Amino acid sequence: MIEEIRQTCRTLLEAGTVNVVIAYGQSNPDGPVHPIFVTKPDDVEKIVWNKQCFANLTTYLTRKEVKSLGKAAILVKGCDARSLVVLVQESQVERSDVHVIGLACEGVGEPELAGKCRVCEVHMPVGVDVTIGSTEAAAPEGQNRYALVDEFMKKSPEERMAFWKQEFERCVRCYACRGVCPLCYCNQCIVDKNRPVVIDTSATLKGNFAWNITRAFHLAGRCVSCGECTRVCPAGIDLRMLNASLAQSAEKHFNYRAGMDPETPPVIGTYNAEDKENFIR
Amino acid sequence: MSETITQQALRALVDEWIGAGTKVAGPSYVKKDLCQYVPLTSSAELLLEGFIHPRNSVKDFFFPRHEKIYEYTLKGHEVELADMTPASTPQVIVAARPCDTAAVAILDAVFNWGEKDEFYTQRREAATIVALACVTHDSHCFCTSVGIGPDAEKGADVMLLPLDGGFEVRCLTEKGKTLFAGRTQPSDKTAVIPEGPKVKVSPEQVRAALEDYDNPLWKTATLRCLSCGACSFTCPTCHCFDIVDEGNAHGGCRAKNWDSCQLCMFTKHASGHNPRNVQGQRQRQRTQHKFRIYPDKFGEVLCTGCGNCARNCPVSLGILGTLVELCAEMPKTVGESK
């Protein structure tokens, strides 16, 4: 599969179809996999594809440093393709400006598969220009994709609050969650507004609750559960639980799942007279 | 001859400190796969082996991420100010890695430069640091490249060196001697500490390479940087802070919060202009500060090779990788001839 990936990228670069390929690379064979930007055809040999390819590369599509390189091709897994769908729907990326190379994915993480991969339903990415590889992997039958949230919701409100206090207590406000998130693309993040200050920048419990809850709300109905925020948090905060809970609400009340289908209008951006209003009480 | 302590006796001693009202902090698993330096409530929480480096650093206990400088209360047209007293409760940091203790010694210079930072200094004076020598390292470690090593004593009051079933105890300062007085046993065993990571980069060569301010590397090698502060905030030597006012019309506080040169707001002017507008410029700044600006001013590099920047980076862009790449382009003789 890797040879096919490299050949596809080489052809795109040689033909001048794209100026840069956003891909996975590894500085040394035992080292961690990280994003790379390939601009020369011969450098496609640096591209890797293995169980350590966690990163959701679509986060780079809205960054000015990367945009300045010219037209891009990008490698996406099924989960990453979902965030690209949202970026296109929200007019952040012009779909025709990007050459999307989908990768058949049986999950990342070893020896243990990442949590998101164990409930994955998009092993074959959708909405891509070309797919490389194939897989028979499918979501386990009858699974509950919100099992973690359901389990958590069995706890009392006091226990849940105690849990979040303990988690947010560790937040140092490095904003790695925001940096890695493809859907945190605001030109000016609300936490960076300081005339006047909207959210305390102090890493106190108050400031940390305000920041993490606000960010989760801003991702409601948009988060595609790529899990990157949780993976990169240096304080090990279980952010996916917040996002999953909001995704569950979007599905339960509006039968909507972000990024699953480019043709389905975003739940936040549409109005329907049948929409439930039971949240206004 | 050496002085030793068994692991059991050390744990009992830690419990004694806690019992006596001393704040004790050390490495501990706060949840699965997350080892951090945290305040301890019992020695049972303390890790003494089986970890490379906690995800945070010891600076947290001297230079906290948020610190009130004063509080204000508005009463009609009157403003009342309340000074915050810097904490002077005795604290012991136990099982700190040598790269962390060395960092504290490096930070002393900047927090006592010109104006004394009372908050930092008082915490520092009230603290005793018990370091734990390293018997293992990972691919991110590069302490030996910046003049430190697995049993470097810089900044430590006591050095613990793992021995079978316990530790060799080297008391390095009066504070350290007081802490362990009468608690160690003489022994004919001395600890043998492995060499540590091989030397991966030379600060002199880095210093020379940094003279080239417009090196194209700052545009290419740092392209993947996501502009977060995970590197700075988990770095034992990064010490930049922001002063903020928080509160409302009735009262509030002025506080000192950690800040990072990697965040776009760090240099943004009130006019909206940002002199470091792209990420490559911000990466260059961090490297320049550590290997050129700080050494020029204070005589030592602002990096102890702990590797936390790489361990915590969402895209594995540690400073070591950047330094190696920076030096790879240089003729070998440049650094050596300086």
Coordinates of C-alpha atoms in Angstrom, one line a residue:
Chain A
M1 CA 0.0 0.0 0.0
I2 CA 2.8 2.4 0.9
E3 CA 4.3 2.1 -2.7
E4 CA 1.0 3.0 -4.1
I5 CA 0.7 6.0 -1.8
R6 CA 4.2 7.2 -2.8
Q7 CA 3.6 6.7 -6.5
T8 CA 0.3 8.6 -6.4
C9 CA 1.9 11.5 -4.6
R10 CA 4.9 11.4 -7.0
T11 CA 2.7 11.6 -10.0
L12 CA 0.7 14.5 -8.6
L13 CA 3.9 16.5 -7.8
E14 CA 5.6 15.6 -11.1
A15 CA 2.6 16.6 -13.1
G16 CA 2.3 19.8 -11.2
T17 CA -1.3 19.0 -10.2
V18 CA -0.3 19.9 -6.6
N19 CA 2.5 21.9 -5.1
V20 CA 2.6 20.1 -1.8
V21 CA 1.5 16.8 -0.3
I22 CA 0.5 16.8 3.3
A23 CA 1.4 13.3 4.6
Y24 CA 2.9 11.2 7.4
G25 CA 6.6 10.9 7.9
Q26 CA 9.1 9.6 10.5
S27 CA 12.4 11.1 11.3
N28 CA 13.9 7.7 12.2
P29 CA 12.4 4.2 12.0
D30 CA 11.9 4.0 15.8
G31 CA 10.8 7.5 16.2
P32 CA 7.3 8.9 16.3
V33 CA 5.3 9.5 13.1
H34 CA 4.5 13.1 12.4
P35 CA 3.0 15.3 9.7
I36 CA 5.3 16.2 6.8
F37 CA 5.0 18.5 3.8
V38 CA 6.4 17.0 0.6
T39 CA 7.1 19.5 -2.2
K40 CA 9.7 17.5 -4.2
P41 CA 8.8 14.3 -6.1
D42 CA 11.8 12.5 -4.8
D43 CA 10.9 13.2 -1.2
V44 CA 7.8 11.0 -1.5
E45 CA 10.1 8.3 -0.2
K46 CA 9.8 9.9 3.2
I47 CA 6.1 9.2 3.4
V48 CA 5.1 6.4 5.8
W49 CA 1.8 4.7 6.5
N50 CA 1.6 2.6 9.6
K51 CA -0.2 2.1 12.9
Q52 CA 1.3 5.3 14.3
C53 CA -0.4 7.6 11.8
F54 CA -2.7 9.2 14.4
A55 CA -2.7 12.8 13.2
N56 CA -5.7 14.3 11.5
L57 CA -3.8 16.2 8.8
T58 CA -6.9 18.2 7.7
T59 CA -6.1 20.7 10.5
Y60 CA -3.3 22.1 8.2
L61 CA -5.7 23.0 5.3
T62 CA -6.8 26.2 7.0
R63 CA -3.3 27.3 8.2
K64 CA -1.8 30.3 6.4
E65 CA 1.7 28.9 6.5
V66 CA 0.6 25.8 4.7
K67 CA -1.8 27.5 2.3
S68 CA 1.1 29.7 1.2
L69 CA 2.7 26.6 -0.3
G70 CA 0.1 26.4 -3.0
K71 CA -2.3 23.7 -4.0
A72 CA -2.2 20.7 -1.7
A73 CA -2.9 17.0 -1.8
I74 CA -3.7 15.4 1.5
L75 CA -3.7 11.9 3.0
V76 CA -6.9 11.2 5.0
K77 CA -8.2 8.3 7.0
G78 CA -11.9 7.8 7.2
C79 CA -12.2 9.8 10.4
D80 CA -10.1 12.6 9.0
A81 CA -12.3 12.7 5.8
R82 CA -15.3 13.5 8.0
S83 CA -13.6 16.7 9.3
L84 CA -12.8 17.7 5.7
V85 CA -16.5 17.4 4.9
V86 CA -17.3 19.8 7.7
L87 CA -14.5 22.2 6.6
V88 CA -16.0 22.3 3.1
Q89 CA -19.6 22.7 4.4
E90 CA -18.4 25.6 6.6
S91 CA -16.7 27.2 3.6
Q92 CA -13.3 27.0 5.1
V93 CA -11.9 24.8 2.3
E94 CA -12.8 24.9 -1.3
R95 CA -13.2 21.2 -2.1
S96 CA -11.8 21.6 -5.7
D97 CA -8.7 23.2 -4.3
V98 CA -7.6 20.1 -2.5
H99 CA -6.6 16.7 -3.9
V100 CA -7.8 14.2 -1.3
I101 CA -6.1 10.8 -1.1
G102 CA -8.2 8.5 1.0
L103 CA -6.5 5.6 2.8
A104 CA -8.2 2.4 3.7
C105 CA -7.6 2.1 7.4
E106 CA -7.9 -0.7 9.8
G107 CA -7.3 1.5 12.8
V108 CA -4.3 3.2 14.4
G109 CA -2.5 2.4 17.6
E110 CA -0.5 -0.6 18.7
P111 CA -0.3 -2.9 20.4
E112 CA -3.8 -1.7 21.3
L113 CA -6.1 0.0 18.8
A114 CA -7.0 3.6 19.7
G115 CA -10.4 3.8 21.3
K116 CA -12.0 5.6 18.4
C117 CA -10.9 2.8 16.0
R118 CA -12.6 0.1 18.0
V119 CA -16.0 1.7 17.2
C120 CA -15.0 3.0 13.7
E121 CA -17.6 3.0 10.9
V122 CA -15.5 4.7 8.3
H123 CA -12.6 2.4 7.5
M124 CA -13.0 3.4 3.9
P125 CA -13.0 7.2 3.7
V126 CA -15.9 8.9 1.8
G127 CA -15.8 12.0 -0.4
V128 CA -12.2 11.6 -1.6
D129 CA -10.6 11.9 -5.0
V130 CA -8.9 8.5 -4.9
T131 CA -8.8 5.7 -2.4
I132 CA -5.7 3.6 -1.8
G133 CA -6.0 0.1 -0.4
S134 CA -9.0 -1.8 0.7
T135 CA -10.3 -3.3 3.9
E136 CA -13.1 -5.6 5.0
A137 CA -13.0 -4.0 8.5
A138 CA -16.4 -2.9 9.6
A139 CA -18.0 -1.6 12.8
P140 CA -18.9 -4.3 15.2
E141 CA -22.6 -5.3 15.0
G142 CA -24.9 -3.7 17.5
Q143 CA -22.3 -1.5 19.1
N144 CA -23.1 1.6 21.1
R145 CA -20.8 4.3 19.9
Y146 CA -21.7 6.4 23.0
A147 CA -21.1 3.6 25.5
L148 CA -18.5 5.6 27.4
V149 CA -20.9 8.5 27.8
D150 CA -23.8 6.3 28.8
E151 CA -21.6 4.6 31.4
F152 CA -20.5 8.0 32.7
M153 CA -24.1 9.4 32.9
K154 CA -25.0 6.6 35.3
K155 CA -23.0 8.5 37.9
S156 CA -24.7 11.1 40.1
P157 CA -24.3 14.8 39.1
E158 CA -22.0 15.3 42.1
E159 CA -19.8 12.4 41.0
R160 CA -19.7 13.8 37.5
M161 CA -18.8 17.3 38.7
A162 CA -16.1 15.8 40.9
F163 CA -14.6 14.0 37.9
W164 CA -14.5 17.1 35.7
K165 CA -13.1 19.2 38.5
Q166 CA -10.3 16.7 38.8
E167 CA -9.7 16.7 35.0
F168 CA -9.8 20.4 34.5
E169 CA -7.7 21.1 37.6
R170 CA -4.8 19.8 35.5
C171 CA -5.4 22.0 32.4
V172 CA -2.5 24.3 31.9
R173 CA -4.1 26.2 29.0
C174 CA -1.5 25.3 26.4
Y175 CA -4.3 25.1 23.8
A176 CA -2.9 22.0 22.2
C177 CA -6.5 20.8 21.9
R178 CA -7.3 23.9 19.9
G179 CA -4.1 23.7 17.8
V180 CA -4.6 20.2 16.7
C181 CA -8.4 20.4 16.1
P182 CA -9.3 20.8 12.4
L183 CA -12.5 22.6 13.3
C184 CA -10.8 25.1 15.7
Y185 CA -10.0 27.4 12.8
C186 CA -11.3 30.8 14.1
N187 CA -9.1 33.7 13.0
Q188 CA -9.5 34.9 16.5
C189 CA -10.3 32.4 19.2
I190 CA -12.7 33.7 21.9
V191 CA -10.1 33.0 24.5
D192 CA -7.7 35.4 22.8
K193 CA -10.1 38.3 23.0
N194 CA -8.8 40.7 25.6
R195 CA -10.6 43.9 24.9
P196 CA -12.6 43.0 26.9
V197 CA -11.7 39.6 28.2
V198 CA -14.4 37.1 27.5
I199 CA -12.9 34.0 29.1
D200 CA -10.3 34.1 31.9
T201 CA -6.9 33.1 30.6
S202 CA -5.9 32.0 34.1
A203 CA -5.4 28.3 34.5
T204 CA -7.7 28.2 37.6
L205 CA -10.7 25.9 37.9
K206 CA -13.0 28.8 36.9
G207 CA -11.0 29.7 33.9
N208 CA -10.4 26.1 32.9
F209 CA -14.1 25.2 33.1
A210 CA -15.0 28.3 31.1
W211 CA -12.4 27.5 28.4
N212 CA -13.1 23.7 28.0
I213 CA -16.9 24.0 28.2
T214 CA -16.9 26.9 25.7
R215 CA -14.7 25.0 23.3
A216 CA -16.9 21.9 23.6
F217 CA -20.1 23.9 22.9
H218 CA -18.5 25.5 19.9
L219 CA -17.9 22.0 18.6
A220 CA -21.4 20.8 19.2
G221 CA -22.8 19.2 16.1
R222 CA -19.5 19.8 14.4
C223 CA -17.0 17.5 16.1
V224 CA -16.3 14.4 14.1
S225 CA -14.7 12.5 17.0
C226 CA -11.3 12.2 15.5
G227 CA -10.0 12.1 19.1
E228 CA -7.0 14.3 18.4
C229 CA -7.7 16.7 21.3
T230 CA -7.6 13.8 23.8
R231 CA -4.5 12.2 22.3
V232 CA -2.4 15.4 22.5
C233 CA -3.5 16.8 25.8
P234 CA -0.3 16.9 27.9
A235 CA -2.5 16.8 31.0
G236 CA -4.3 13.7 29.9
I237 CA -7.8 15.3 30.1
D238 CA -10.6 13.1 28.7
L239 CA -11.9 15.7 26.3
R240 CA -13.5 13.2 24.0
M241 CA -16.2 12.5 26.7
L242 CA -17.5 16.1 26.4
N243 CA -17.5 16.0 22.6
A244 CA -19.1 12.6 22.5
S245 CA -21.8 13.7 24.8
L246 CA -22.7 16.6 22.5
A247 CA -22.4 14.4 19.4
Q248 CA -24.9 12.1 21.1
S249 CA -27.3 14.9 21.6
A250 CA -27.0 16.0 18.0
E251 CA -27.8 12.5 16.9
K252 CA -30.6 11.9 19.4
H253 CA -32.4 15.1 18.9
F254 CA -31.7 15.9 15.2
N255 CA -30.6 12.6 13.8
Y256 CA -27.4 14.3 12.7
R257 CA -23.8 13.1 12.7
A258 CA -21.2 15.6 11.6
G259 CA -19.2 14.9 8.5
M260 CA -20.8 11.6 7.6
D261 CA -22.3 12.9 4.3
P262 CA -21.4 16.0 2.3
E263 CA -25.0 16.3 1.1
T264 CA -26.6 16.6 4.6
P265 CA -26.8 20.2 5.7
P266 CA -25.0 20.9 9.0
V267 CA -27.4 20.8 11.9
I268 CA -26.2 24.1 13.3
G269 CA -26.7 25.8 10.0
T270 CA -30.2 24.7 9.2
Y271 CA -33.7 25.4 10.4
N272 CA -36.6 23.1 10.4
A273 CA -40.1 23.9 11.7
E274 CA -40.1 20.3 13.2
D275 CA -37.0 21.0 15.2
K276 CA -37.4 20.2 18.9
E277 CA -37.3 23.1 21.2
N278 CA -37.1 21.2 24.4
F279 CA -33.7 22.7 25.1
I280 CA -35.3 26.1 25.8
R281 CA -36.8 25.5 29.1
Chain B
M1 CA 32.1 4.4 51.9
S2 CA 28.7 5.9 51.3
E3 CA 25.5 6.7 53.1
T4 CA 22.4 4.7 52.1
I5 CA 18.7 4.4 52.8
T6 CA 16.3 1.6 52.1
Q7 CA 13.3 2.3 49.9
Q8 CA 11.1 1.4 52.9
A9 CA 12.9 3.9 55.2
L10 CA 12.7 6.6 52.5
R11 CA 9.0 6.1 52.2
A12 CA 8.6 6.3 56.0
L13 CA 10.6 9.5 56.0
V14 CA 8.4 11.0 53.3
D15 CA 5.4 10.2 55.3
E16 CA 7.0 11.9 58.3
W17 CA 7.5 15.1 56.3
I18 CA 3.9 15.0 55.2
G19 CA 2.8 14.4 58.7
A20 CA 4.8 17.4 60.0
G21 CA 2.9 19.7 57.6
T22 CA 5.6 20.0 55.0
K23 CA 4.3 20.2 51.4
V24 CA 5.8 17.2 49.6
A25 CA 5.6 16.8 45.9
G26 CA 7.0 14.0 43.6
P27 CA 6.3 11.9 40.6
S28 CA 3.1 9.9 40.7
Y29 CA 0.6 8.3 38.4
V30 CA -2.4 10.6 38.5
K31 CA -4.3 8.4 36.1
K32 CA -3.5 5.6 33.7
D33 CA -0.5 6.5 31.5
L34 CA -0.1 9.9 33.1
C35 CA 2.8 10.5 35.4
Q36 CA 3.2 14.0 36.8
Y37 CA 5.0 15.7 39.6
V38 CA 2.1 16.4 42.0
P39 CA 1.6 17.2 45.7
L40 CA 1.6 13.9 47.6
T41 CA -0.8 12.9 50.4
S42 CA 1.1 9.7 51.2
S43 CA 4.4 8.1 50.2
A44 CA 2.4 5.3 48.6
E45 CA 1.7 7.6 45.8
L46 CA 5.4 8.4 45.1
L47 CA 7.1 6.8 42.2
L48 CA 10.7 5.9 42.8
E49 CA 11.4 3.8 39.7
G50 CA 9.9 2.8 36.3
F51 CA 9.4 6.2 34.8
I52 CA 11.6 8.3 32.6
H53 CA 10.3 11.8 33.0
P54 CA 6.9 13.1 34.3
R55 CA 4.8 15.0 31.7
N56 CA 5.2 18.3 33.6
S57 CA 8.2 19.7 35.4
V58 CA 9.3 20.8 38.8
K59 CA 9.0 24.5 38.0
D60 CA 5.3 24.1 38.8
F61 CA 6.2 24.3 42.5
F62 CA 8.2 27.5 42.3
F63 CA 6.6 29.3 39.4
P64 CA 3.0 28.2 39.4
R65 CA 0.9 28.5 36.2
H66 CA -1.3 31.1 38.0
E67 CA -0.3 33.3 40.8
K68 CA -2.2 36.3 42.4
I69 CA 0.0 39.3 43.0
Y70 CA -2.6 41.4 44.7
E71 CA -6.4 41.6 45.1
Y72 CA -8.5 44.7 44.8
T73 CA -11.9 45.7 46.2
L74 CA -13.9 48.7 45.1
K75 CA -16.0 50.4 47.7
G76 CA -17.7 53.5 46.2
H77 CA -14.8 55.6 45.1
E78 CA -12.3 53.9 47.2
V79 CA -10.0 51.1 46.1
E80 CA -8.6 48.7 48.6
L81 CA -5.5 46.7 47.7
A82 CA -4.5 43.5 49.4
D83 CA -1.0 42.3 49.0
M84 CA -0.6 38.6 48.5
T85 CA 2.0 37.1 50.8
P86 CA 4.3 34.8 48.9
A87 CA 4.0 31.2 50.2
S88 CA 6.8 30.3 52.5
T89 CA 5.5 26.9 53.8
P90 CA 8.4 24.5 53.8
Q91 CA 8.2 22.2 50.8
V92 CA 10.2 19.1 49.7
I93 CA 10.4 18.0 46.1
V94 CA 11.3 14.4 46.1
A95 CA 12.5 12.2 43.3
A96 CA 13.0 15.1 40.9
R97 CA 14.9 14.2 37.8
P98 CA 18.4 15.9 37.5
C99 CA 17.2 17.8 34.4
D100 CA 14.5 19.3 36.5
T101 CA 16.6 20.3 39.5
A102 CA 19.3 21.8 37.2
A103 CA 16.5 23.9 35.6
V104 CA 15.6 25.4 38.9
A105 CA 19.3 26.5 39.4
I106 CA 19.2 28.1 35.9
L107 CA 15.9 29.9 36.6
D108 CA 17.3 31.4 39.8
A109 CA 19.3 33.8 37.7
V110 CA 16.4 35.2 35.8
F111 CA 14.1 35.5 38.8
N112 CA 16.7 37.4 40.7
W113 CA 17.8 39.6 37.8
G114 CA 17.3 43.3 38.6
E115 CA 14.2 43.0 40.7
K116 CA 13.9 40.0 42.9
D117 CA 10.8 38.0 42.2
E118 CA 9.6 37.5 45.8
F119 CA 7.1 34.9 45.0
Y120 CA 9.6 32.7 43.3
T121 CA 12.4 33.4 45.7
Q122 CA 10.4 32.7 48.9
R123 CA 9.2 29.4 47.5
R124 CA 12.7 28.5 46.5
E125 CA 14.1 29.4 49.9
A126 CA 11.5 27.3 51.6
A127 CA 12.1 24.3 49.4
T128 CA 14.5 21.3 49.6
I129 CA 15.0 19.4 46.4
V130 CA 15.8 15.7 46.6
A131 CA 16.9 14.5 43.1
L132 CA 16.8 11.0 41.9
A133 CA 19.5 9.9 39.4
C134 CA 18.4 8.3 36.2
V135 CA 19.2 4.7 35.3
T136 CA 17.2 4.7 32.1
H137 CA 16.5 7.2 29.4
D138 CA 14.4 7.4 26.2
S139 CA 15.0 8.7 22.7
H140 CA 13.9 12.2 23.7
C141 CA 16.5 12.6 26.5
F142 CA 19.6 14.7 25.6
C143 CA 20.9 16.0 29.0
T144 CA 24.5 15.0 28.2
S145 CA 24.4 17.4 25.2
V146 CA 23.8 20.4 27.4
G147 CA 26.3 19.7 30.1
I148 CA 24.1 17.8 32.5
G149 CA 23.9 14.0 33.1
P150 CA 21.9 11.3 34.7
D151 CA 23.4 12.1 38.1
A152 CA 24.1 15.8 37.7
E153 CA 23.9 17.5 41.1
K154 CA 23.2 21.0 39.9
G155 CA 20.3 22.6 41.8
A156 CA 19.8 19.5 44.1
D157 CA 20.1 19.5 47.9
V158 CA 20.2 15.8 48.0
M159 CA 21.0 13.2 45.3
L160 CA 19.5 9.7 45.6
L161 CA 21.2 7.1 43.5
P162 CA 19.4 3.8 43.0
L163 CA 21.1 0.8 44.7
D164 CA 19.7 -2.7 45.2
G165 CA 16.6 -2.2 47.4
G166 CA 17.4 1.4 48.2
F167 CA 19.5 4.4 47.5
E168 CA 22.8 5.9 48.0
V169 CA 22.2 9.3 49.6
R170 CA 24.5 12.2 48.9
C171 CA 23.6 15.3 50.9
L172 CA 24.9 18.2 48.9
T173 CA 23.8 21.3 51.0
E174 CA 23.0 22.2 54.6
K175 CA 19.3 21.9 53.8
G176 CA 19.8 18.4 52.5
K177 CA 21.9 17.4 55.5
T178 CA 19.2 18.6 57.9
L179 CA 16.5 16.7 56.0
F180 CA 18.4 13.4 56.1
A181 CA 20.2 13.8 59.4
G182 CA 20.4 10.5 61.3
R183 CA 18.3 8.7 58.6
T184 CA 21.0 7.1 56.6
Q185 CA 23.2 4.1 57.1
P186 CA 26.9 3.9 56.3
S187 CA 27.6 1.3 53.7
D188 CA 30.5 0.1 51.6
K189 CA 28.4 0.0 48.5
T190 CA 28.3 2.9 46.1
A191 CA 25.9 3.4 43.3
V192 CA 27.0 3.0 39.7
I193 CA 24.9 5.2 37.4
P194 CA 24.9 4.4 33.7
E195 CA 26.3 7.0 31.3
G196 CA 23.0 8.3 30.0
P197 CA 22.1 9.3 26.5
K198 CA 24.9 9.8 24.0
V199 CA 25.8 13.4 23.1
K200 CA 23.5 14.4 20.2
V201 CA 24.2 18.1 19.7
S202 CA 26.7 20.8 20.8
P203 CA 25.4 24.1 22.2
E204 CA 28.4 25.9 20.8
Q205 CA 27.5 24.7 17.3
V206 CA 23.9 25.6 17.8
R207 CA 24.9 29.0 19.0
A208 CA 26.9 29.5 15.8
A209 CA 24.1 28.2 13.6
L210 CA 21.7 30.7 15.2
E211 CA 23.7 33.6 13.9
D212 CA 22.0 32.9 10.6
Y213 CA 18.7 34.6 11.4
D214 CA 17.1 34.0 8.1
N215 CA 17.9 30.3 7.8
P216 CA 15.2 28.8 5.5
L217 CA 14.9 26.0 8.1
W218 CA 12.6 28.2 10.1
K219 CA 10.1 28.1 7.3
T220 CA 10.4 24.4 6.4
A221 CA 11.2 22.3 9.5
T222 CA 8.7 24.1 11.7
L223 CA 5.8 24.0 9.3
R224 CA 4.1 21.3 11.3
C225 CA 4.1 23.3 14.5
L226 CA 0.5 23.8 15.6
S227 CA 1.2 27.0 17.6
C228 CA 0.2 25.6 21.1
G229 CA 2.1 26.0 24.3
A230 CA 2.6 22.3 25.2
C231 CA 6.3 22.6 24.8
S232 CA 6.8 25.7 26.9
F233 CA 4.4 24.8 29.6
T234 CA 6.0 21.4 30.2
C235 CA 9.5 22.7 29.8
P236 CA 11.4 23.0 33.1
T237 CA 13.2 26.2 32.0
C238 CA 10.6 28.2 30.0
H239 CA 9.5 31.0 32.4
C240 CA 7.6 33.7 30.4
F241 CA 4.5 35.0 32.0
D242 CA 1.7 37.4 31.3
I243 CA 0.2 39.9 33.8
V244 CA -3.6 39.9 33.8
D245 CA -6.4 41.6 35.7
E246 CA -9.3 39.5 36.4
G247 CA -12.5 40.4 38.2
N248 CA -15.5 42.8 38.0
A249 CA -16.6 46.2 39.2
H250 CA -16.6 45.0 42.8
G251 CA -13.2 43.4 43.0
G252 CA -10.7 41.1 41.5
C253 CA -7.1 40.4 41.3
R254 CA -4.0 41.0 39.3
A255 CA -2.3 37.8 38.4
K256 CA 0.8 36.3 36.8
N257 CA 0.0 33.6 34.4
W258 CA 2.3 31.3 32.3
D259 CA 2.6 32.5 28.7
S260 CA 4.3 30.9 25.7
C261 CA 6.1 32.5 22.8
Q262 CA 4.5 29.8 20.6
L263 CA 1.1 31.3 21.1
C264 CA 0.1 33.9 18.5
M265 CA -1.0 36.4 21.2
F266 CA 2.4 36.5 22.9
T267 CA 3.7 39.4 20.8
K268 CA 0.5 40.8 19.4
H269 CA 0.5 44.6 19.7
A270 CA -2.5 46.6 20.8
S271 CA -2.6 48.0 17.3
G272 CA -3.2 44.5 15.9
H273 CA 0.3 44.3 14.4
N274 CA 2.2 41.1 15.3
P275 CA 6.0 41.1 14.8
R276 CA 6.0 37.3 15.0
N277 CA 3.1 36.6 12.8
V278 CA 4.0 33.2 11.4
Q279 CA 4.9 30.1 13.4
G280 CA 8.4 29.7 12.0
Q281 CA 9.3 33.1 13.6
R282 CA 8.0 31.9 16.9
Q283 CA 9.9 28.6 16.8
R284 CA 13.1 30.6 15.9
Q285 CA 12.4 32.8 18.9
R286 CA 12.2 29.9 21.3
T287 CA 15.4 28.4 20.0
Q288 CA 17.2 31.7 20.0
H289 CA 16.1 32.4 23.6
K290 CA 17.4 29.1 24.8
F291 CA 20.7 28.8 23.0
R292 CA 21.8 32.4 22.2
I293 CA 19.9 35.1 24.2
Y294 CA 19.9 33.5 27.6
P295 CA 23.5 32.2 27.4
D296 CA 24.6 35.7 26.3
K297 CA 23.0 37.2 29.3
F298 CA 23.2 34.6 32.0
G299 CA 26.1 32.4 30.9
E300 CA 24.3 29.1 30.4
V301 CA 21.9 27.6 28.0
L302 CA 18.2 27.6 28.9
C303 CA 17.7 23.9 28.3
T304 CA 18.5 20.9 30.3
G305 CA 17.8 18.3 27.7
C306 CA 14.8 16.7 29.5
G307 CA 13.0 16.0 26.2
N308 CA 9.6 17.1 27.5
C309 CA 9.0 19.4 24.5
A310 CA 9.1 16.4 22.2
R311 CA 7.2 14.1 24.6
N312 CA 4.4 16.5 24.9
C313 CA 4.3 17.9 21.3
P314 CA 1.2 17.0 19.4
V315 CA 3.3 16.6 16.3
S316 CA 6.6 15.4 17.9
L317 CA 8.5 18.6 17.1
G318 CA 10.9 18.7 20.0
I319 CA 13.7 21.2 20.2
L320 CA 16.3 18.5 19.8
G321 CA 15.1 17.6 16.3
T322 CA 15.3 21.2 15.3
L323 CA 18.8 21.6 16.8
V324 CA 20.1 18.5 15.0
E325 CA 18.6 19.8 11.7
L326 CA 20.0 23.2 12.3
C327 CA 23.5 21.9 12.9
A328 CA 23.4 19.3 10.1
E329 CA 23.6 22.2 7.6
M330 CA 26.7 23.7 9.3
P331 CA 30.3 22.9 8.5
K332 CA 31.5 21.0 11.5
T333 CA 34.4 23.4 12.2
V334 CA 32.2 26.4 12.8
G335 CA 31.1 25.5 16.3
E336 CA 34.5 24.0 17.3
S337 CA 36.5 27.0 16.2
K338 CA 34.6 29.4 18.4

